[in-house]
mmCIF file of C-alpha atoms in Angstrom:
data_model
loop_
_atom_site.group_PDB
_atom_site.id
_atom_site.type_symbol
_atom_site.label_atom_id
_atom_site.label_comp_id
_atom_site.label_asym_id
_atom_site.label_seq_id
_atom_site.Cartn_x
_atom_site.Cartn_y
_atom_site.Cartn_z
ATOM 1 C CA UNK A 1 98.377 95.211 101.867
ATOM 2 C CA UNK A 2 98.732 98.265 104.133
ATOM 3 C CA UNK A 3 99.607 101.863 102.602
ATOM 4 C CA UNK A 4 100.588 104.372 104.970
ATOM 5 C CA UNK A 5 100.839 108.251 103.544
ATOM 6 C CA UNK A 6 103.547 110.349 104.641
ATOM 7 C CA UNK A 7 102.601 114.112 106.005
ATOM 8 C CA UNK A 8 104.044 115.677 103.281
ATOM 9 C CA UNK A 9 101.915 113.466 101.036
ATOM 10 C CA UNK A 10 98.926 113.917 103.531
ATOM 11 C CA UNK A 11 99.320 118.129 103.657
ATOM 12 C CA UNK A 12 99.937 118.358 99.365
ATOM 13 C CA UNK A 13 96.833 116.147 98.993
ATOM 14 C CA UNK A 14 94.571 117.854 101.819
ATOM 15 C CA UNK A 15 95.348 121.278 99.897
ATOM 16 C CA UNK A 16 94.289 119.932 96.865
ATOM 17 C CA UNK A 17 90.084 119.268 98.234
ATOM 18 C CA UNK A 18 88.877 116.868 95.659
ATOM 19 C CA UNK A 19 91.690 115.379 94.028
ATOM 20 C CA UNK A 20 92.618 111.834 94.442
ATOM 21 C CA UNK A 21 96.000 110.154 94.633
ATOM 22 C CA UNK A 22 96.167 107.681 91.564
ATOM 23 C CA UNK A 23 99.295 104.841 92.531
ATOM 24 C CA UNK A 24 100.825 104.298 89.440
ATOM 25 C CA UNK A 25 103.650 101.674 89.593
ATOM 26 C CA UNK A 26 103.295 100.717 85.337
ATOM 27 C CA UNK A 27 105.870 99.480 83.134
ATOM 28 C CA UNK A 28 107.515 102.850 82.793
ATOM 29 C CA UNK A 29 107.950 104.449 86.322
ATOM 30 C CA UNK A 30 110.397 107.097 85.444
ATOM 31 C CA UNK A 31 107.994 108.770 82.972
ATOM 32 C CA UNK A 32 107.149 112.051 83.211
ATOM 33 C CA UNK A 33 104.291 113.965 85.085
ATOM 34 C CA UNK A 34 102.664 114.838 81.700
ATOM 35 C CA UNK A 35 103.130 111.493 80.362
ATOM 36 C CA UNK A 36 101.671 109.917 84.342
ATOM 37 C CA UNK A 37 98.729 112.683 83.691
ATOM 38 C CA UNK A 38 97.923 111.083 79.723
ATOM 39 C CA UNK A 39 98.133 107.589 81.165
ATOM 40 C CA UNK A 40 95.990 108.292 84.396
ATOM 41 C CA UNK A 41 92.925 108.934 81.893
ATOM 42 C CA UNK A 42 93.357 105.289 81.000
ATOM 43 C CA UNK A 43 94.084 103.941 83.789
ATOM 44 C CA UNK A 44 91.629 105.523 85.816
ATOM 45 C CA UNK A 45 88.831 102.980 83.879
ATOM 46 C CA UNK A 46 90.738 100.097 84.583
ATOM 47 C CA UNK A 47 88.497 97.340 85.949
ATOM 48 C CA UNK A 48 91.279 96.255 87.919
ATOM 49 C CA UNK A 49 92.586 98.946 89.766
ATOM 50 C CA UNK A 50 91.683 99.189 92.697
ATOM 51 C CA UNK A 51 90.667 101.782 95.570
ATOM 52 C CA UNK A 52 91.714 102.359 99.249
ATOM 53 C CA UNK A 53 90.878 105.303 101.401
ATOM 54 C CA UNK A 54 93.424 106.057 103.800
ATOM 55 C CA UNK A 55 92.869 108.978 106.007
ATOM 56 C CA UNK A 56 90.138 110.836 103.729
ATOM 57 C CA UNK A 57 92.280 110.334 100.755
ATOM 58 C CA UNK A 58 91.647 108.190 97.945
ATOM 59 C CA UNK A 59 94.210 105.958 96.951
ATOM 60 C CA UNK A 60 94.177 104.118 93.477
ATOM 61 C CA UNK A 61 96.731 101.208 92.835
ATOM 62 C CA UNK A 62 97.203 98.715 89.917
ATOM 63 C CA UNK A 63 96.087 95.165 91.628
ATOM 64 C CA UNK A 64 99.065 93.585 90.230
ATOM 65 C CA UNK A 65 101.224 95.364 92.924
ATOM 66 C CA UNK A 66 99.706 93.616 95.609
ATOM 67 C CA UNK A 67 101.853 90.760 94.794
ATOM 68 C CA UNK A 68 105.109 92.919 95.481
ATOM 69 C CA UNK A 69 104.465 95.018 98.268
ATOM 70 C CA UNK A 70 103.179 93.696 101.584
ATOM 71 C CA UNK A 71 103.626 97.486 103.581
ATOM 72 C CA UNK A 72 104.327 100.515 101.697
ATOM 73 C CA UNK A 73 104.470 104.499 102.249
ATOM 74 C CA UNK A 74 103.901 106.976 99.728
ATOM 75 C CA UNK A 75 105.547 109.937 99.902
ATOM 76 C CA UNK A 76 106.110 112.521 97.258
ATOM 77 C CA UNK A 77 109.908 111.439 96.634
ATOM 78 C CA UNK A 78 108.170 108.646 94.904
ATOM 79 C CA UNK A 79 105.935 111.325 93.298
ATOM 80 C CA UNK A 80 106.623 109.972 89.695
ATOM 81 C CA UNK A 81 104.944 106.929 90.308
ATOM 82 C CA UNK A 82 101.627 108.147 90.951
ATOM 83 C CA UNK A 83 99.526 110.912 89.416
ATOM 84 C CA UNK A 84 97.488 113.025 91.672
ATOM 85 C CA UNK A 85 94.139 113.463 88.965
ATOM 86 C CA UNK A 86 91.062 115.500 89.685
ATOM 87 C CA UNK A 87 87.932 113.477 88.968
#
């Protein structure tokens, strides 16, 4: 699977040193950022998400997506379906 960031994704994310982009494409992707933010703490100890670093940035994704997405690029119109978390 190949994700590509988009520069608006790449700029908001390099302002924000030491935060990582949590993917999250659950059963519920039009919740909001508060609920996204309650759920990351859960997800975020998920033995099956996984991690990809793409350009300095970490990227966190449910493995189950793999199976529907071959190429993707995130870009903050899909910005409820991840969580940007500070570890």
């Amino acid at each position: 699977m190949k994700i590509e960031l988009s520069e608006k994704l790449k700029a908001y994310c390099n302002q924000k040193s030491k935060h990582k982009i949590l993917l999250y494409m659950g059963q519920s992707p039009c919740c909001t950022i508060a609920e996204a933010k309650y759920y990351a703490k859960f997800i975020s100890k998920s033995p099956h998400l996984k991690e990809m670093n793409i350009d300095g940035i970490s990227v966190y994704y449910e493995a189950y997506i793999e199976k529907y997405l071959d190429d993707c690029q995130l870009d903050l119109v899909k910005f409820l379906n991840m969580i940007i978390v500070n570890y």
